[in-house]
Coordinates of C-alpha atoms in Angstrom, one line a residue:
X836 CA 19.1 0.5 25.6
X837 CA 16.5 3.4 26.2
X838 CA 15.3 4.0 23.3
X839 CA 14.6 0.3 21.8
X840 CA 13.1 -0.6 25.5
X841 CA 10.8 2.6 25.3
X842 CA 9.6 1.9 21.6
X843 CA 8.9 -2.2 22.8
X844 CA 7.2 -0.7 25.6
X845 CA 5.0 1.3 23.0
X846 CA 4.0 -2.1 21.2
X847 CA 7.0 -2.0 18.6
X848 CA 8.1 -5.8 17.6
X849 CA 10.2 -5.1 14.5
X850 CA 13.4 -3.3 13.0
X851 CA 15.2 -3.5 10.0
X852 CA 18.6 -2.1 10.3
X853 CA 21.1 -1.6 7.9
X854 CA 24.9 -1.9 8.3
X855 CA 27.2 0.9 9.5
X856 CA 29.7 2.6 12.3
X857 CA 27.6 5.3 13.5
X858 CA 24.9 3.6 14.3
X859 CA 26.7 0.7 16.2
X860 CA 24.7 2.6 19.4
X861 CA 21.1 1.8 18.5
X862 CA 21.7 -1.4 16.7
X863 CA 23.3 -2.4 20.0
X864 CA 20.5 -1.6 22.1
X865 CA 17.5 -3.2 19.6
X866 CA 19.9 -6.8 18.9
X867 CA 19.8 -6.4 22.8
X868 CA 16.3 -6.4 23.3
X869 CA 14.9 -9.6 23.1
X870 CA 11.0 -9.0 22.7
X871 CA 12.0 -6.7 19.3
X872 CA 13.1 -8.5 15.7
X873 CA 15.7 -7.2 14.1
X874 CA 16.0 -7.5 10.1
X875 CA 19.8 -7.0 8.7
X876 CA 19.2 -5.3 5.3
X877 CA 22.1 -4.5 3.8
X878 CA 20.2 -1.9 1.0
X879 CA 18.5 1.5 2.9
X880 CA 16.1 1.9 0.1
X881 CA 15.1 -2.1 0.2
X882 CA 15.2 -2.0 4.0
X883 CA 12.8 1.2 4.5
X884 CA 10.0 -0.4 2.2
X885 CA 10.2 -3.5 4.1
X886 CA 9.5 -2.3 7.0
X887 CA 6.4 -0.8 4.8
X888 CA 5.2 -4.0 4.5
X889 CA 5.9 -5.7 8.0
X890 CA 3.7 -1.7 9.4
X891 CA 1.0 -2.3 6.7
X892 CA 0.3 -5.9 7.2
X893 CA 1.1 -5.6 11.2
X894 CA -0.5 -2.3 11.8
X895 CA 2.2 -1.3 14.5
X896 CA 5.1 1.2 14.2
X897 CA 7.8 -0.3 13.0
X898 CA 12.2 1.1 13.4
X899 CA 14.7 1.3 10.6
X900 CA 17.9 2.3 12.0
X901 CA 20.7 3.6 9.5
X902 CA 24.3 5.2 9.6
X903 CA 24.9 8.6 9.0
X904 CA 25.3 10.3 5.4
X905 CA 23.4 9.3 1.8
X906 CA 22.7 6.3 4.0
X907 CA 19.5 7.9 6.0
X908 CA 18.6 9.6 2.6
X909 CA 17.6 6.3 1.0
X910 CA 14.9 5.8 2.8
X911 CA 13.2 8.7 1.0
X912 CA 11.1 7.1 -1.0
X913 CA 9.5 4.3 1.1
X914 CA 8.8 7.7 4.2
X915 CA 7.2 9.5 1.3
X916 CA 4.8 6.4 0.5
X917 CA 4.7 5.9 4.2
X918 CA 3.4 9.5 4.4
X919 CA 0.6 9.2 1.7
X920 CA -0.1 5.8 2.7
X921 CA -0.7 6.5 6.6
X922 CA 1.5 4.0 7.6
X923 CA 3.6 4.2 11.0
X924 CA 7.6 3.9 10.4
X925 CA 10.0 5.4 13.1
X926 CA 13.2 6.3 11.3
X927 CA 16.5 6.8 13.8
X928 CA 19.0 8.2 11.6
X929 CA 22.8 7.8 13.4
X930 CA 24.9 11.6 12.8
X931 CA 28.0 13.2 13.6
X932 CA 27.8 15.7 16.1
X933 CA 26.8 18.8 15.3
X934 CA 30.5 20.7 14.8
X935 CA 31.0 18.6 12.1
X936 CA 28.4 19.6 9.9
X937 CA 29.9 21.5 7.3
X938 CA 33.8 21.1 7.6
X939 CA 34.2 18.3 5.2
X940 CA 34.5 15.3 7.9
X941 CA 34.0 12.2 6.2
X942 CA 30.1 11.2 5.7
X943 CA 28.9 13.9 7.4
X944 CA 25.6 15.6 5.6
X945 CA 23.0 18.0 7.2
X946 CA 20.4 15.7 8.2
X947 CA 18.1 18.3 10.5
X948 CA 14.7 18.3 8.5
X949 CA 15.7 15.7 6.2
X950 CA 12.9 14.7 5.3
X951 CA 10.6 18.2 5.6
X952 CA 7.2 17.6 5.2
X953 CA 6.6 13.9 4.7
X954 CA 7.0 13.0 8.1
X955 CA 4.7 13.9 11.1
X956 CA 7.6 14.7 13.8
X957 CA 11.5 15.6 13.7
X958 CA 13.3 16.1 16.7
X959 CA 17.2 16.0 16.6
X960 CA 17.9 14.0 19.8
X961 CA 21.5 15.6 20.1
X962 CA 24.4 13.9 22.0
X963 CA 23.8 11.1 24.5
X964 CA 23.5 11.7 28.1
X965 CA 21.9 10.2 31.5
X966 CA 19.2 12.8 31.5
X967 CA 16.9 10.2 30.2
X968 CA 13.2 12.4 31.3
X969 CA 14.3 14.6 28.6
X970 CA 14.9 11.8 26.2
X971 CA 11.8 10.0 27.3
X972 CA 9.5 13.0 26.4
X973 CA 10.8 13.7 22.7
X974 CA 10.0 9.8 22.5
X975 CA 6.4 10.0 24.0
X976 CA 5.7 12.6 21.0
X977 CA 7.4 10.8 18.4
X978 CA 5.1 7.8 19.0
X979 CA 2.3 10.3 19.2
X980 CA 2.6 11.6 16.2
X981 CA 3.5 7.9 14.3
X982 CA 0.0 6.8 15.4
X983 CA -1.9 9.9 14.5
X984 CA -3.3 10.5 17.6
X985 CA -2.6 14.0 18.3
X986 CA -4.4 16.7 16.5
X987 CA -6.7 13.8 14.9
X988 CA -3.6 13.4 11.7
X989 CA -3.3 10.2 10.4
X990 CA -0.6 7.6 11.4
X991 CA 2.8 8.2 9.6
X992 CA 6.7 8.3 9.5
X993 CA 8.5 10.3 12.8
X994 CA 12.2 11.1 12.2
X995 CA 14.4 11.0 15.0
X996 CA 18.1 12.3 14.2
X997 CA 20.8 10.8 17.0
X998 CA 24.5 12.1 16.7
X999 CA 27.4 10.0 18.5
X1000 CA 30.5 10.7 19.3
X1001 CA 33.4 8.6 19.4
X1002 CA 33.9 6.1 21.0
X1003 CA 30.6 4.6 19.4
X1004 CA 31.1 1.4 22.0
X1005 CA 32.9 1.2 24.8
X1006 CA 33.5 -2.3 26.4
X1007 CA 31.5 -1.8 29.2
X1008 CA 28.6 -1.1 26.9
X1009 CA 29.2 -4.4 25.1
X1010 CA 28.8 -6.0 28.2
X1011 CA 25.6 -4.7 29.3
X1012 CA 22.9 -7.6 28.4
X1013 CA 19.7 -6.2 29.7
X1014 CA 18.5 -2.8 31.8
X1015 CA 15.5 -2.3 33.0
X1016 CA 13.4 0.9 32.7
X1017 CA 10.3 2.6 34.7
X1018 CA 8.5 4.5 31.9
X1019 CA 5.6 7.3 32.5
X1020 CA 2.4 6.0 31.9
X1021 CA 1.6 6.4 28.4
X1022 CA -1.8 8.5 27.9
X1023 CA -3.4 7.6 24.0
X1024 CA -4.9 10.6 22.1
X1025 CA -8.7 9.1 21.9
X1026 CA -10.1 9.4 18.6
X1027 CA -12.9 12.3 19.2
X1028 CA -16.2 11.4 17.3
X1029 CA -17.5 14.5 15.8
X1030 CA -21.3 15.0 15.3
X1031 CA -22.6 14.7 11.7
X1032 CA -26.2 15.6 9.6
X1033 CA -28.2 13.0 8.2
X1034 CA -27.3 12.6 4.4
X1035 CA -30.3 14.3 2.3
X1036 CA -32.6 12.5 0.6
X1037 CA -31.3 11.1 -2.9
X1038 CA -32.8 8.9 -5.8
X1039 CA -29.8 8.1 -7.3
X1040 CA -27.2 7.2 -4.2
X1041 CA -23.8 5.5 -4.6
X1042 CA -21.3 4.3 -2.5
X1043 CA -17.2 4.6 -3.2
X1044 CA -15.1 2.4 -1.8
X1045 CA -10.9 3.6 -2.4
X1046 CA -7.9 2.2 -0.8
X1047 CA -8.4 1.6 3.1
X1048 CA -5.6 0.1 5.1
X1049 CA -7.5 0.1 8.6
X1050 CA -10.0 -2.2 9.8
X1051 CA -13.5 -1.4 9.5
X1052 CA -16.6 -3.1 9.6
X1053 CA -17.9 -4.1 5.7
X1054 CA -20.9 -5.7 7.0
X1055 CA -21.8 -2.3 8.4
X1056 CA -20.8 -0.4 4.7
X1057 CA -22.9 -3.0 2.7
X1058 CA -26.4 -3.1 5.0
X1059 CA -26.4 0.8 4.6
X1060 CA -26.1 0.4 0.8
X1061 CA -28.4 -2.2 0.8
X1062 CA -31.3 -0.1 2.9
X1063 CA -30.7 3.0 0.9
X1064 CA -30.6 0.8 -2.8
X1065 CA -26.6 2.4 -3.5
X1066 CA -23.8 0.4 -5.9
X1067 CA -20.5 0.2 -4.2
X1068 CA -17.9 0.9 -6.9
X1069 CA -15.4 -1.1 -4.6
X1070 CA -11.6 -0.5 -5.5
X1071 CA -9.8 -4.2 -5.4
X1072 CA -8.1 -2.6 -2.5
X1073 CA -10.9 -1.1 -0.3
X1074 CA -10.8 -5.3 1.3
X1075 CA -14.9 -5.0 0.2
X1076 CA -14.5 -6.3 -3.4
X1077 CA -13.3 -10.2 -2.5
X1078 CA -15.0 -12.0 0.0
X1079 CA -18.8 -10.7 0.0
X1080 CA -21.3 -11.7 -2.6
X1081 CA -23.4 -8.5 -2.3
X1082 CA -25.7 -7.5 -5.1
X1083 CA -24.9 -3.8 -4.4
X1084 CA -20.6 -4.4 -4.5
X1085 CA -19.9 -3.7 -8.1
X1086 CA -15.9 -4.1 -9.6
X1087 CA -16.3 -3.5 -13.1
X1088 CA -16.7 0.2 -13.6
X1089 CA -13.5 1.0 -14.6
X1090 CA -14.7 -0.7 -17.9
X1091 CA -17.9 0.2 -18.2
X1092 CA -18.1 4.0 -16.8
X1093 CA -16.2 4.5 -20.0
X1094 CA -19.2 4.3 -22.4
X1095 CA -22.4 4.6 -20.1
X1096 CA -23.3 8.0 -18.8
X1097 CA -24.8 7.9 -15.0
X1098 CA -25.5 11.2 -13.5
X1099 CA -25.7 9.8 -9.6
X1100 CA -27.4 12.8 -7.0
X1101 CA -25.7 11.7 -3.8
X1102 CA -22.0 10.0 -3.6
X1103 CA -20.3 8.7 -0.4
X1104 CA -16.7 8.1 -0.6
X1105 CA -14.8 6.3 2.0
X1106 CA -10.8 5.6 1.8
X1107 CA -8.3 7.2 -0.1
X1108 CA -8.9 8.2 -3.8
X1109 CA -10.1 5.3 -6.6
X1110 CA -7.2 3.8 -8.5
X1111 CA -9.9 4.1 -11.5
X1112 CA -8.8 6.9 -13.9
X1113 CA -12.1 7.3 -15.0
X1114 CA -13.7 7.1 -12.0
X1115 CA -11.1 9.6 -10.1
X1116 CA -12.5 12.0 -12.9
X1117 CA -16.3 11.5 -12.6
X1118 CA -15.5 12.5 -9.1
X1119 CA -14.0 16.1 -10.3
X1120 CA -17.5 16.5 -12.4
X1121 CA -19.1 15.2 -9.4
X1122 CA -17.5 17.9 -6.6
X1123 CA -20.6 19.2 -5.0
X1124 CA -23.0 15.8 -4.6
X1125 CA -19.8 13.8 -3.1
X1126 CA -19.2 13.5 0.8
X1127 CA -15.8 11.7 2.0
X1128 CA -16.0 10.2 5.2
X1129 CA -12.6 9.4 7.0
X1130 CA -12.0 8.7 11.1
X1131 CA -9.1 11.2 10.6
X1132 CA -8.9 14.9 9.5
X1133 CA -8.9 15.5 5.9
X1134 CA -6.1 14.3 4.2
X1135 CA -4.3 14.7 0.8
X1136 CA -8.1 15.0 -0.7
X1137 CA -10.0 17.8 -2.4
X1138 CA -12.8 16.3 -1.7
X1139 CA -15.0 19.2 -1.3
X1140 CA -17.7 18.2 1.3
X1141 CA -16.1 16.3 4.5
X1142 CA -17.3 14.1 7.8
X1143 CA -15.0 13.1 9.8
X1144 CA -16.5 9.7 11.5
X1145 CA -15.5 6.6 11.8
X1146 CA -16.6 4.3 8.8
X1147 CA -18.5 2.2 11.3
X1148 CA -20.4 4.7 13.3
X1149 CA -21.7 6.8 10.3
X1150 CA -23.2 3.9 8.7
X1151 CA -24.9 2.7 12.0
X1152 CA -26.4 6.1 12.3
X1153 CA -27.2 6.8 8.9
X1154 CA -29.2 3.6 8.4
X1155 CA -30.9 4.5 11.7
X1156 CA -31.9 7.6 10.7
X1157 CA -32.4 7.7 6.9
X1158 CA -35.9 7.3 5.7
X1159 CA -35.5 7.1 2.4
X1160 CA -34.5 4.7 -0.4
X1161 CA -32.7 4.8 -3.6
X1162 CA -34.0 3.7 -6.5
X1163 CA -34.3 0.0 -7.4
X1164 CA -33.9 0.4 -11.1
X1165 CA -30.7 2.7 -10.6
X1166 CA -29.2 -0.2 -8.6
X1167 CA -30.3 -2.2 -11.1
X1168 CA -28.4 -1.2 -14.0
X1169 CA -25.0 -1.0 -12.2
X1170 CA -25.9 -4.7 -11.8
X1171 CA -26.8 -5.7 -15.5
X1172 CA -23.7 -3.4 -16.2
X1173 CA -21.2 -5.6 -14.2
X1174 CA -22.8 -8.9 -15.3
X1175 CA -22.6 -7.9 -18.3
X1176 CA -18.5 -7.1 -18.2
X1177 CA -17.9 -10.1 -16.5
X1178 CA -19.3 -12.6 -19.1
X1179 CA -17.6 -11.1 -21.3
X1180 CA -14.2 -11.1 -19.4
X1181 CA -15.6 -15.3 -18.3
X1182 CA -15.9 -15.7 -22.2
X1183 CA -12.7 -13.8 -23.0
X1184 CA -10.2 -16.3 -25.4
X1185 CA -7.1 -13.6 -25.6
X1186 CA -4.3 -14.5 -23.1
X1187 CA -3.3 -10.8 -22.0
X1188 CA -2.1 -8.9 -19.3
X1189 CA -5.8 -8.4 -17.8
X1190 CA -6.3 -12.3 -18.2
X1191 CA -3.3 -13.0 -16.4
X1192 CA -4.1 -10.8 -13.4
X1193 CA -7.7 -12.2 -13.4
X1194 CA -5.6 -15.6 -13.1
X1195 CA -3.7 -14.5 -10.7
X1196 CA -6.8 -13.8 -7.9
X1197 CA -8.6 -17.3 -9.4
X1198 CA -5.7 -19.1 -8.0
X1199 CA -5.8 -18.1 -4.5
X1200 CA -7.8 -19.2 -1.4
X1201 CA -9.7 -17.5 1.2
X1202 CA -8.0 -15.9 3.4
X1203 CA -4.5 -15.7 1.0
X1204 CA -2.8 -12.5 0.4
X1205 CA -2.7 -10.7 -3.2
X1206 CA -0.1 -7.7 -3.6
X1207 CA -0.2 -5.9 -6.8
X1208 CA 2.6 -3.9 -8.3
X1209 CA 2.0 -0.5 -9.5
X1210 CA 1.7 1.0 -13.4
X1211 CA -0.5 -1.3 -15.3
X1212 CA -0.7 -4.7 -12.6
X1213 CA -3.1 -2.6 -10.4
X1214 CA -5.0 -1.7 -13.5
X1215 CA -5.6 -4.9 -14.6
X1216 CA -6.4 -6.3 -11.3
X1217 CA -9.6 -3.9 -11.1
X1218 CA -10.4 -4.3 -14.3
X1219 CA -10.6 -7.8 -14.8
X1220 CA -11.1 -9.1 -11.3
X1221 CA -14.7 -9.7 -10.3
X1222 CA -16.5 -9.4 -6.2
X1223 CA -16.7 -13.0 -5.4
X1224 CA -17.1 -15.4 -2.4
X1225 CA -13.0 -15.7 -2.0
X1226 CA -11.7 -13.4 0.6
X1227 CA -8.4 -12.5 -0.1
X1228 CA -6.3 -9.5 1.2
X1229 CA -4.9 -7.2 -1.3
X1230 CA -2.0 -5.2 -0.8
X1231 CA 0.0 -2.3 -2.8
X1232 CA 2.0 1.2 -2.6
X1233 CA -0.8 3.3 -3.7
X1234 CA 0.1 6.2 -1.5
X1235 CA 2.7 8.3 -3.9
X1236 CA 1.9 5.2 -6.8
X1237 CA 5.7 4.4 -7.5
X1238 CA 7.4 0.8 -8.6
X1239 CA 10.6 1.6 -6.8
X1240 CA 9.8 -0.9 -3.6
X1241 CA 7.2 -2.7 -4.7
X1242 CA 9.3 -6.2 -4.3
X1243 CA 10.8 -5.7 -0.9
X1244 CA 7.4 -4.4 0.6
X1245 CA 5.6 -7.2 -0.4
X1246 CA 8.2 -9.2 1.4
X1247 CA 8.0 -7.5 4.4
X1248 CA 4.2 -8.6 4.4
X1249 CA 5.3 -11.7 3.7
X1250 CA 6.8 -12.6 6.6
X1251 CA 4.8 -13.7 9.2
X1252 CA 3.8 -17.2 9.4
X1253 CA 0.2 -17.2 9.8
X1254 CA -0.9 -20.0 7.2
X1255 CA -1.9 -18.1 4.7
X1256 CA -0.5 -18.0 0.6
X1257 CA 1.3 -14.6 -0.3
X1258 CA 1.7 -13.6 -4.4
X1259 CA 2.8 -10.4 -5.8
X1260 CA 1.8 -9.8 -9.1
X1261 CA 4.6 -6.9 -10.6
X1262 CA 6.4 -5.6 -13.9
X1263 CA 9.5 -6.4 -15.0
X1264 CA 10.7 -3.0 -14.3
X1265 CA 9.1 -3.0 -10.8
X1266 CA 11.2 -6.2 -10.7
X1267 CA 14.6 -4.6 -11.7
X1268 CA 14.1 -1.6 -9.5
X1269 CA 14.1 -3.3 -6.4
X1270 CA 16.0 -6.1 -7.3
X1271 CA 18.2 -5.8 -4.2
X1272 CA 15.1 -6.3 -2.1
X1273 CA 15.4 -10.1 -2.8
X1274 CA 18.2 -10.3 -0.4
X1275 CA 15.6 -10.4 2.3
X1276 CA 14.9 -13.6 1.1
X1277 CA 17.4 -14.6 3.5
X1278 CA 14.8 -14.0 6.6
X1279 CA 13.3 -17.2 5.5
X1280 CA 9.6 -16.2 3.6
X1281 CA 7.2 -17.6 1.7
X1282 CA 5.8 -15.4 -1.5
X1283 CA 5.7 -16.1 -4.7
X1284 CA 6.1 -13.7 -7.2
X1285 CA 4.8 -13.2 -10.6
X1286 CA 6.3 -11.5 -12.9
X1287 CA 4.9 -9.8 -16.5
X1288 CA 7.8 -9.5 -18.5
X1289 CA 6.5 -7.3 -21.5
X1290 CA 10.4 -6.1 -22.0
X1291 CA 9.6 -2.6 -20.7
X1292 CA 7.2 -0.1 -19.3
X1293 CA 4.1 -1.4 -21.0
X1294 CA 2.0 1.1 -19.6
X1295 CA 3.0 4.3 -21.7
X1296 CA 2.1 2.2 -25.1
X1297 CA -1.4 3.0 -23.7
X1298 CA -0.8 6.4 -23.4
X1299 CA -1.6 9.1 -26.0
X1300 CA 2.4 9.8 -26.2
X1301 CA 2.4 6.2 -27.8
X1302 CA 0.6 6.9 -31.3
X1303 CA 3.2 10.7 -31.4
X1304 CA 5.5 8.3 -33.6
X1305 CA 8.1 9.5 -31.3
X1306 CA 11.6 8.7 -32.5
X1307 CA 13.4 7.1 -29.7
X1308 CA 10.2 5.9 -27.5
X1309 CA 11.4 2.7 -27.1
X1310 CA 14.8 3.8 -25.8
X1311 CA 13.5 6.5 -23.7
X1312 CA 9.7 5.6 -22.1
X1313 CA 9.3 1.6 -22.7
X1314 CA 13.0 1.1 -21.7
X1315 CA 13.5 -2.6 -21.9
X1316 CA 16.4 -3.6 -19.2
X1317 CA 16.8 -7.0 -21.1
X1318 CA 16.7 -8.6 -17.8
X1319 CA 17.3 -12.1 -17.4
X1320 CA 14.3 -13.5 -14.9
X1321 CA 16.4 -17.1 -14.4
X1322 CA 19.9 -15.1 -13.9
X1323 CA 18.6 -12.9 -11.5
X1324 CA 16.4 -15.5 -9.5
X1325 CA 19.9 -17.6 -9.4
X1326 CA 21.7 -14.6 -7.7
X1327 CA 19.5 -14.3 -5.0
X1328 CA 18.8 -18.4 -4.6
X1329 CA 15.2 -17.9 -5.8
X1330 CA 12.9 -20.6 -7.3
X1331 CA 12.5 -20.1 -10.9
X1332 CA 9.4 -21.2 -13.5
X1333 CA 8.3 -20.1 -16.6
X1334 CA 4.3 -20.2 -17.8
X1335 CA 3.6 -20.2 -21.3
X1336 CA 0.1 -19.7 -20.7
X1337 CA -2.9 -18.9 -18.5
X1338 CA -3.8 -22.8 -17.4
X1339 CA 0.1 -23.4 -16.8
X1340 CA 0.0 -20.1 -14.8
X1341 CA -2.9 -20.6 -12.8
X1342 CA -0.7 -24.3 -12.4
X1343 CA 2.7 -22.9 -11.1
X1344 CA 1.1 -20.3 -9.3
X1345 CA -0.6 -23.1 -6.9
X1346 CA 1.7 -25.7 -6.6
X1347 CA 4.3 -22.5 -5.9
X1348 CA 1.8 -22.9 -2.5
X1349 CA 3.3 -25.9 -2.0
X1350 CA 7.2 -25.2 -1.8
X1351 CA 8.7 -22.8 0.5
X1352 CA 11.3 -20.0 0.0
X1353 CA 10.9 -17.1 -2.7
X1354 CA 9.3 -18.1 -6.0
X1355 CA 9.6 -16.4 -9.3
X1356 CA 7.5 -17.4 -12.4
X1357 CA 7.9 -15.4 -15.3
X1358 CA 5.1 -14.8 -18.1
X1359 CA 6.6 -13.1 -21.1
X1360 CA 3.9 -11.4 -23.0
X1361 CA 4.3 -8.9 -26.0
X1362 CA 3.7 -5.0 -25.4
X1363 CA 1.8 -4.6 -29.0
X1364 CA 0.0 -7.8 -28.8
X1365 CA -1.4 -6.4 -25.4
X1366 CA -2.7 -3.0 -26.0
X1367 CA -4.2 -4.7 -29.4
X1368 CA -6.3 -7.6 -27.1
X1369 CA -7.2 -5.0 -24.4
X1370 CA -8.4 -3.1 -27.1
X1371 CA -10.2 -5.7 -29.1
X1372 CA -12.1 -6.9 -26.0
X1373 CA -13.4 -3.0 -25.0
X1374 CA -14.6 -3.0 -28.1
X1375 CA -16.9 -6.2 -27.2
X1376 CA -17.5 -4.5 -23.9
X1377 CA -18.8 -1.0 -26.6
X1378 CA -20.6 -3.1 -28.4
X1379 CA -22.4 -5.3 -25.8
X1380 CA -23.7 -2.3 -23.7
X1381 CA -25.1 -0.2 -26.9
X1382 CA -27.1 -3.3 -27.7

């Protein structure tokens, strides 16, 4: 009862547990505690990456409990995206005690270190006793370290390993509905503000915007790029893209940055790195002229040149202080650029996999939530999406990149009723990864969920390894799963559609809105076919900007 009354204390609402002896202790003590949520999810792996989403969309810590053994170790995956991603998740592993680690007892692993350097804190409780200060103080640095407040880290996973020995529950335990506990005060780690020079003077200035989970001020971001005459390259993720009708916020570089030369003499980068290929390696070539500015230490970045500042404060000061502006004309032609992309994309006949992401956004509201699935989705999505007066909230694992959880993250977003329409746009091998994650389903959400069924991995036909006339490349990199959309929707007592094209997409997508429950609507589209239209229209976008 300690431990979930501590973490409540600490502002934690949520916990997904998953099923097991062991752990009977803690799962106990947080079904006990009234003021927490408790999510049953049968599948570790499923469970860890919705609590990802509940921590993302939430911004809180949030507990997922398991047993002892391989169980613990399938929440590998969702702590290592947790770790890139900054995200707080506060994982309380159940163990044997410590004698019988290594004499064969049943489900008994070495879990000490687990999960090494992907989590910011391990502390191996060890058996359970009344001398709760002790307890209370390994807790007080757990959630410390969670919320990135000591030593300036970023939030991220804390591992906390808890052996029990039998008997796991007594009777008297079982019994027990409430305690009550007086907790130290709680001292937060303030974010110290380091001091930072005025940005030299530059003709050519522009503005990055990557991934950015935390809240910061856009108005702030655009009026600095706006006095100092910078583009924003805004990722579909950096929440700048969708929702202000700037001049200076500019989403199709992806496209065009492939066949224009621009030779900027000052870049600012805030968030994590650009889901742009091309732009991630403009950056390399562009080492010594970049800054990265980031509230926390530096993180996971080789950005050479760093400022660590809240987003907000160094754009106050540096429009303040900076005396200088940009050029107009260099502004200017990342403008004419974009408009240029996105007539063609307005004007574009071919019903691809870009299209259908582009369809995707135009069928949501302001205010709805858009969460893309890794590999080629999040590709399309900044490609083809344009900045417009529709703010949305975009979501996706773009910490270590993988399609493993994809479905049961977006989920855990997905749960809180606040009014607003949820769609995830994902593969069909995104989709048969975390198939189990639909089991959630059962905690009563509304999302519905697109799904490009292309029969495979349709990103590596756009690969170089694609044209290698590689024997069995179809067996052994597209891997078509033959899944069955319907069948699998049926297991899990999902909604099912089909759209045969963009209009009936954009159709289903929106009356989808309208039903509640998990809803699946599958868009088969042909891998060859795609690369061959994404290719046919870069080659309008070639010729259109050489004119």
């Amino acid at each position: 009862m300690f431990v979930a009354s501590f973490f409540k204390n600490q502002g934690v609402s949520h916990a997904c547990i998953s099923p097991g002896a062991r752990n009977s202790p803690l799962t106990h003590a947080f079904l006990n505690n009234k003021n927490i949520r408790c999510f049953s999810n049968v599948d570790e792996r499923s469970s860890a990456f919705f609590a990802l989403g509940i921590s993302i969309f939430n911004k809180k810590p949030v507990v997922i409990i398991s047993t002892s053994g391989t169980a613990v170790a399938n929440f590998f995956p969702a702590v290592i995206e947790a770790n890139l991603s900054r995200v707080p998740i506060i994982i309380l592993s159940a163990d044997r005690p410590k004698h019988l680690v290594g004499t064969g007892a049943n489900q008994t692993i070495d879990q000490q270190e687990l999960f090494g350097n992907h989590v910011r804190f391990f502390k191996d409780v060890g058996l359970p006793s009344d001398n709760y200060n002790v307890l209370e103080d390994i807790l007080h640095k757990s959630i410390i370290h969670s919320q990135g407040m000591e030593h300036k880290i970023p939030p991220g996973p804390i591992h906390l390993n808890f052996p029990f020995k039998e008997p796991l529950l007594s009777t008297e335990s079982l019994k027990t509905k409430s305690l009550n506990f007086t907790f130290k005060p709680f001292v937060k780690f303030e974010k110290s503000i380091t001091s930072f020079d005025i940005l030299p003077k530059s003709v050519k200035p522009l503005i990055i915007m990557g991934p950015i989970n935390d809240n910061y001020s856009r108005i702030d971001v655009i009026s600095l790029a706006e006095k100092i005459n910078a583009p924003i390259l805004a990722d579909p993720l950096s929440q700048i893209r969708y929702g202000n009708e700037s001049h200076n916020i500019i989403s199709h570089y992806d496209i065009f940055l492939k066949f224009l030369d621009v030779n900027p003499d000052l870049i600012l980068r805030f968030g994590r790195k650009p889901t742009s290929k091309i732009l991630c390696q403009l950056l390399d070539q562009w080492r010594n002229q970049t800054y990265l500015v980031d509230a926390w230490q530096k993180y996971n970045d080789d950005c050479l040149n760093f400022i660590q500042a809240p987003i907000d404060e160094f754009c106050k000061i540096q429009e303040s202080k900076i005396d200088w502006n940009g050029s107009m004309e260099w502004l200017g032609c990342f403008y004419s650029f974009d408009g240029k992309v996105n007539k063609l994309i307005q004007l574009e006949s071919k019903s691809h996999e870009g299209m259908i992401s582009r369809t995707c956004y135009e069928a949501l509201k302001d205010g709805d939530q858009f969460i893309i699935g890794n590999s080629m989705p999040i590709r399309d999505v900044d490609m083809f999406t344009s900045n417009s007066k529709i703010k949305i909230h975009t979501f996706a694992n773009r910490g270590a990149s993988g399609i493993d959880g994809v479905l049961s993250t977006a989920l855990g977003i997905s749960i809180f009723d606040i009014g607003r329409n949820s769609l995830l746009l994902l593969g069909d091998l995104s989709f048969f990864h975390d198939m189990n994650g639909l089991l959630a389903s059962r905690h009563q959400m509304d999302i519905t969920i697109v799904v490009v069924n292309n029969g495979g991995g349709g990103i590596f036909s756009f690969l170089p390894i694609a044209n290698m006339e590689m024997e069995n490349f179809n067996e052994y990199w597209t891997t078509n799963t033959g899944l069955d959309l319907k069948k699998a929707a049926d297991l899990h007592s999902c909604s099912y559609y089909k759209a045969d094209n963009l209009e009936e997409l954009k159709q289903k997508i929106q009356g989808s809105f309208d039903r509640k429950g998990v809803n699946i609507i599958e868009v088969q589209t042909d891998i060859e076919e795609n690369v061959q239209d994404h290719h046919g229209f870069m080659e309008k976008v070639e010729k259109e900007l050489s004119s």
